[in-house]
Amino acid sequence: PPSGKTPGVPSWLMPVALLAAGGDAASSLIDPALPLITAGATAAIVGSTVLGNAYLLPELKRLPAGAVSVSAARQQLLSQHNQLMGRLTEVTEVASEDVRKLARYWQLQNKIKAVGDPGAYNTRTSILASARSGVEERLSKLLQLLDSYARLINMIEIEVEL
């Protein structure tokens, strides 16, 4: 061993062991299965760390820098793809609600016309027409946004496949 260093137990092992033992004692009061779950989670974390350090990092270091940057760019594109898909879903739900609202407005307009007394509902008809045009305009903008999102998603899919 190098001078000044003593062989044996690493300095970090004792505090970790004490912390784990204390955690097991405290958690067993709450639920008797918690120490086993904690031990399993700790073993999984240690195992994945060892696997990552022993296998994955050396494999990544052997990759040429260009391949790593291409892989990073692909991962970034896939992340953007997932974000856009989420936004696409959200906008689709909003557009669907607007279509339902527009259908209700048209149905109400038809009921007003069916009554046959146009003078009694003039104010409501004008309010309804204004609301309907606002929803139609919003729906038009949402459809443009959906088209743009779909185009971007297709572009990302093309780039990832190349």
mmCIF file of C-alpha atoms in Angstrom:
data_model
loop_
_atom_site.group_PDB
_atom_site.id
_atom_site.type_symbol
_atom_site.label_atom_id
_atom_site.label_comp_id
_atom_site.label_asym_id
_atom_site.label_seq_id
_atom_site.Cartn_x
_atom_site.Cartn_y
_atom_site.Cartn_z
ATOM 1 C CA PRO A 1 0.000 0.000 0.000
ATOM 2 C CA PRO A 2 1.122 3.583 -0.563
ATOM 3 C CA SER A 3 2.673 5.330 2.402
ATOM 4 C CA GLY A 4 0.124 6.859 4.742
ATOM 5 C CA LYS A 5 -2.625 4.513 3.557
ATOM 6 C CA THR A 6 -3.680 1.481 5.505
ATOM 7 C CA PRO A 7 -5.172 -1.527 3.762
ATOM 8 C CA GLY A 8 -8.582 -2.722 4.791
ATOM 9 C CA VAL A 9 -11.990 -1.153 5.031
ATOM 10 C CA PRO A 10 -12.623 2.015 2.958
ATOM 11 C CA SER A 11 -13.405 5.086 5.048
ATOM 12 C CA TRP A 12 -16.885 5.535 3.579
ATOM 13 C CA LEU A 13 -18.051 2.003 4.397
ATOM 14 C CA MET A 14 -18.513 2.448 8.148
ATOM 15 C CA PRO A 15 -20.817 5.535 7.989
ATOM 16 C CA VAL A 16 -22.875 3.889 5.239
ATOM 17 C CA ALA A 17 -23.244 0.698 7.287
ATOM 18 C CA LEU A 18 -24.314 2.669 10.369
ATOM 19 C CA LEU A 19 -26.806 4.701 8.359
ATOM 20 C CA ALA A 20 -28.265 1.551 6.782
ATOM 21 C CA ALA A 21 -28.573 -0.207 10.142
ATOM 22 C CA GLY A 22 -30.259 2.822 11.703
ATOM 23 C CA GLY A 23 -32.607 3.116 8.763
ATOM 24 C CA ASP A 24 -33.514 -0.563 8.994
ATOM 25 C CA ALA A 25 -34.251 -0.282 12.711
ATOM 26 C CA ALA A 26 -36.413 2.825 12.257
ATOM 27 C CA SER A 27 -38.252 1.540 9.199
ATOM 28 C CA SER A 28 -39.052 -1.815 10.798
ATOM 29 C CA LEU A 29 -41.162 0.068 13.333
ATOM 30 C CA ILE A 30 -43.281 1.506 10.512
ATOM 31 C CA ASP A 31 -43.568 -1.617 8.376
ATOM 32 C CA PRO A 32 -41.702 -4.903 8.909
ATOM 33 C CA ALA A 33 -41.160 -5.341 5.148
ATOM 34 C CA LEU A 34 -39.386 -1.986 4.691
ATOM 35 C CA PRO A 35 -35.895 -3.242 5.690
ATOM 36 C CA LEU A 36 -36.113 -5.937 3.002
ATOM 37 C CA ILE A 37 -37.313 -3.423 0.414
ATOM 38 C CA THR A 38 -34.526 -1.021 1.430
ATOM 39 C CA ALA A 39 -31.929 -3.781 1.200
ATOM 40 C CA GLY A 40 -33.221 -4.813 -2.215
ATOM 41 C CA ALA A 41 -33.182 -1.243 -3.498
ATOM 42 C CA THR A 42 -29.670 -0.719 -2.138
ATOM 43 C CA ALA A 43 -28.475 -3.917 -3.792
ATOM 44 C CA ALA A 44 -30.048 -2.839 -7.100
ATOM 45 C CA ILE A 45 -28.393 0.582 -6.922
ATOM 46 C CA VAL A 46 -25.006 -0.891 -6.056
ATOM 47 C CA GLY A 47 -25.392 -3.502 -8.790
ATOM 48 C CA SER A 48 -26.313 -0.972 -11.438
ATOM 49 C CA THR A 49 -23.431 1.290 -10.366
ATOM 50 C CA VAL A 50 -20.957 -1.558 -10.563
ATOM 51 C CA LEU A 51 -22.364 -2.658 -13.913
ATOM 52 C CA GLY A 52 -22.226 0.891 -15.234
ATOM 53 C CA ASN A 53 -18.657 1.453 -14.090
ATOM 54 C CA ALA A 54 -17.410 -1.976 -15.110
ATOM 55 C CA TYR A 55 -19.167 -2.407 -18.441
ATOM 56 C CA LEU A 56 -20.966 0.616 -19.817
ATOM 57 C CA LEU A 57 -18.363 3.324 -19.225
ATOM 58 C CA PRO A 58 -15.516 1.356 -20.812
ATOM 59 C CA GLU A 59 -17.755 0.579 -23.798
ATOM 60 C CA LEU A 60 -18.641 4.249 -24.190
ATOM 61 C CA LYS A 61 -14.992 5.252 -23.934
ATOM 62 C CA ARG A 62 -14.157 2.893 -26.808
ATOM 63 C CA LEU A 63 -16.685 4.564 -29.086
ATOM 64 C CA PRO A 64 -15.254 7.217 -31.355
ATOM 65 C CA ALA A 65 -16.164 10.775 -30.397
ATOM 66 C CA GLY A 66 -18.274 11.167 -33.556
ATOM 67 C CA ALA A 67 -20.413 8.148 -32.682
ATOM 68 C CA VAL A 68 -21.005 9.480 -29.189
ATOM 69 C CA SER A 69 -22.046 12.883 -30.556
ATOM 70 C CA VAL A 70 -24.360 11.222 -33.100
ATOM 71 C CA SER A 71 -25.868 9.144 -30.317
ATOM 72 C CA ALA A 72 -26.307 12.252 -28.163
ATOM 73 C CA ALA A 73 -27.944 14.092 -31.068
ATOM 74 C CA ARG A 74 -30.312 11.161 -31.626
ATOM 75 C CA GLN A 75 -31.203 11.100 -27.955
ATOM 76 C CA GLN A 76 -31.894 14.833 -28.043
ATOM 77 C CA LEU A 77 -34.062 14.430 -31.136
ATOM 78 C CA LEU A 78 -35.971 11.572 -29.514
ATOM 79 C CA SER A 79 -36.501 13.709 -26.424
ATOM 80 C CA GLN A 80 -37.866 16.516 -28.591
ATOM 81 C CA HIS A 81 -40.041 13.965 -30.409
ATOM 82 C CA ASN A 82 -41.540 12.820 -27.111
ATOM 83 C CA GLN A 83 -42.166 16.417 -26.024
ATOM 84 C CA LEU A 84 -43.869 17.213 -29.318
ATOM 85 C CA MET A 85 -46.001 14.076 -29.097
ATOM 86 C CA GLY A 86 -47.139 15.178 -25.637
ATOM 87 C CA ARG A 87 -47.974 18.646 -26.916
ATOM 88 C CA LEU A 88 -49.746 17.132 -29.915
ATOM 89 C CA THR A 89 -51.914 15.069 -27.585
ATOM 90 C CA GLU A 90 -52.712 18.106 -25.431
ATOM 91 C CA VAL A 91 -53.627 20.266 -28.430
ATOM 92 C CA THR A 92 -55.744 17.441 -29.857
ATOM 93 C CA GLU A 93 -57.695 17.222 -26.593
ATOM 94 C CA VAL A 94 -58.255 21.002 -26.558
ATOM 95 C CA ALA A 95 -59.360 20.933 -30.206
ATOM 96 C CA SER A 96 -61.736 18.063 -29.429
ATOM 97 C CA GLU A 97 -63.301 20.091 -26.615
ATOM 98 C CA ASP A 98 -63.668 23.062 -28.969
ATOM 99 C CA VAL A 99 -65.386 20.883 -31.566
ATOM 100 C CA ARG A 100 -67.856 19.683 -28.917
ATOM 101 C CA LYS A 101 -68.454 23.266 -27.795
ATOM 102 C CA LEU A 102 -69.005 24.364 -31.391
ATOM 103 C CA ALA A 103 -71.487 21.527 -31.917
ATOM 104 C CA ARG A 104 -73.415 22.640 -28.824
ATOM 105 C CA TYR A 105 -73.482 26.234 -30.125
ATOM 106 C CA TRP A 106 -74.856 25.103 -33.496
ATOM 107 C CA GLN A 107 -77.421 22.905 -31.777
ATOM 108 C CA LEU A 108 -78.552 25.838 -29.655
ATOM 109 C CA GLN A 109 -78.707 28.048 -32.757
ATOM 110 C CA ASN A 110 -80.946 25.479 -34.452
ATOM 111 C CA LYS A 111 -83.207 25.274 -31.387
ATOM 112 C CA ILE A 112 -83.582 29.071 -31.389
ATOM 113 C CA LYS A 113 -84.516 29.005 -35.090
ATOM 114 C CA ALA A 114 -86.989 26.168 -34.451
ATOM 115 C CA VAL A 115 -88.878 28.295 -31.913
ATOM 116 C CA GLY A 116 -89.791 30.642 -34.754
ATOM 117 C CA ASP A 117 -89.784 33.944 -32.858
ATOM 118 C CA PRO A 118 -86.631 35.668 -34.161
ATOM 119 C CA GLY A 119 -87.214 38.912 -32.233
ATOM 120 C CA ALA A 120 -87.287 37.232 -28.820
ATOM 121 C CA TYR A 121 -83.810 35.784 -29.135
ATOM 122 C CA ASN A 122 -81.929 38.497 -31.088
ATOM 123 C CA THR A 123 -79.517 39.256 -28.242
ATOM 124 C CA ARG A 124 -78.847 35.613 -27.523
ATOM 125 C CA THR A 125 -78.388 34.887 -31.215
ATOM 126 C CA SER A 126 -75.800 37.639 -31.575
ATOM 127 C CA ILE A 127 -73.958 36.481 -28.433
ATOM 128 C CA LEU A 128 -74.065 32.919 -29.730
ATOM 129 C CA ALA A 129 -72.751 33.976 -33.158
ATOM 130 C CA SER A 130 -69.909 35.902 -31.531
ATOM 131 C CA ALA A 131 -68.977 32.969 -29.296
ATOM 132 C CA ARG A 132 -69.207 30.568 -32.213
ATOM 133 C CA SER A 133 -66.910 32.693 -34.391
ATOM 134 C CA GLY A 134 -64.390 32.912 -31.534
ATOM 135 C CA VAL A 135 -64.366 29.137 -31.102
ATOM 136 C CA GLU A 136 -64.116 28.615 -34.877
ATOM 137 C CA GLU A 137 -61.132 30.984 -35.031
ATOM 138 C CA ARG A 138 -59.463 29.233 -32.107
ATOM 139 C CA LEU A 139 -60.121 25.847 -33.690
ATOM 140 C CA SER A 140 -58.552 27.069 -36.932
ATOM 141 C CA LYS A 141 -55.409 28.140 -35.035
ATOM 142 C CA LEU A 142 -55.304 24.818 -33.187
ATOM 143 C CA LEU A 143 -55.516 22.915 -36.473
ATOM 144 C CA GLN A 144 -52.628 24.970 -37.849
ATOM 145 C CA LEU A 145 -50.654 24.178 -34.697
ATOM 146 C CA LEU A 146 -51.467 20.463 -35.037
ATOM 147 C CA ASP A 147 -50.287 20.552 -38.645
ATOM 148 C CA SER A 148 -47.022 22.223 -37.602
ATOM 149 C CA TYR A 149 -46.456 19.701 -34.802
ATOM 150 C CA ALA A 150 -47.117 16.796 -37.180
ATOM 151 C CA ARG A 151 -44.665 18.233 -39.704
ATOM 152 C CA LEU A 152 -41.981 18.663 -37.009
ATOM 153 C CA ILE A 153 -42.549 15.147 -35.715
ATOM 154 C CA ASN A 154 -42.147 13.753 -39.235
ATOM 155 C CA MET A 155 -38.940 15.745 -39.714
ATOM 156 C CA ILE A 156 -37.521 14.396 -36.442
ATOM 157 C CA GLU A 157 -38.468 10.833 -37.386
ATOM 158 C CA ILE A 158 -36.666 11.244 -40.727
ATOM 159 C CA GLU A 159 -33.542 12.600 -39.001
ATOM 160 C CA VAL A 160 -33.501 9.794 -36.432
ATOM 161 C CA GLU A 161 -33.815 7.137 -39.143
ATOM 162 C CA LEU A 162 -30.873 8.551 -41.115
#
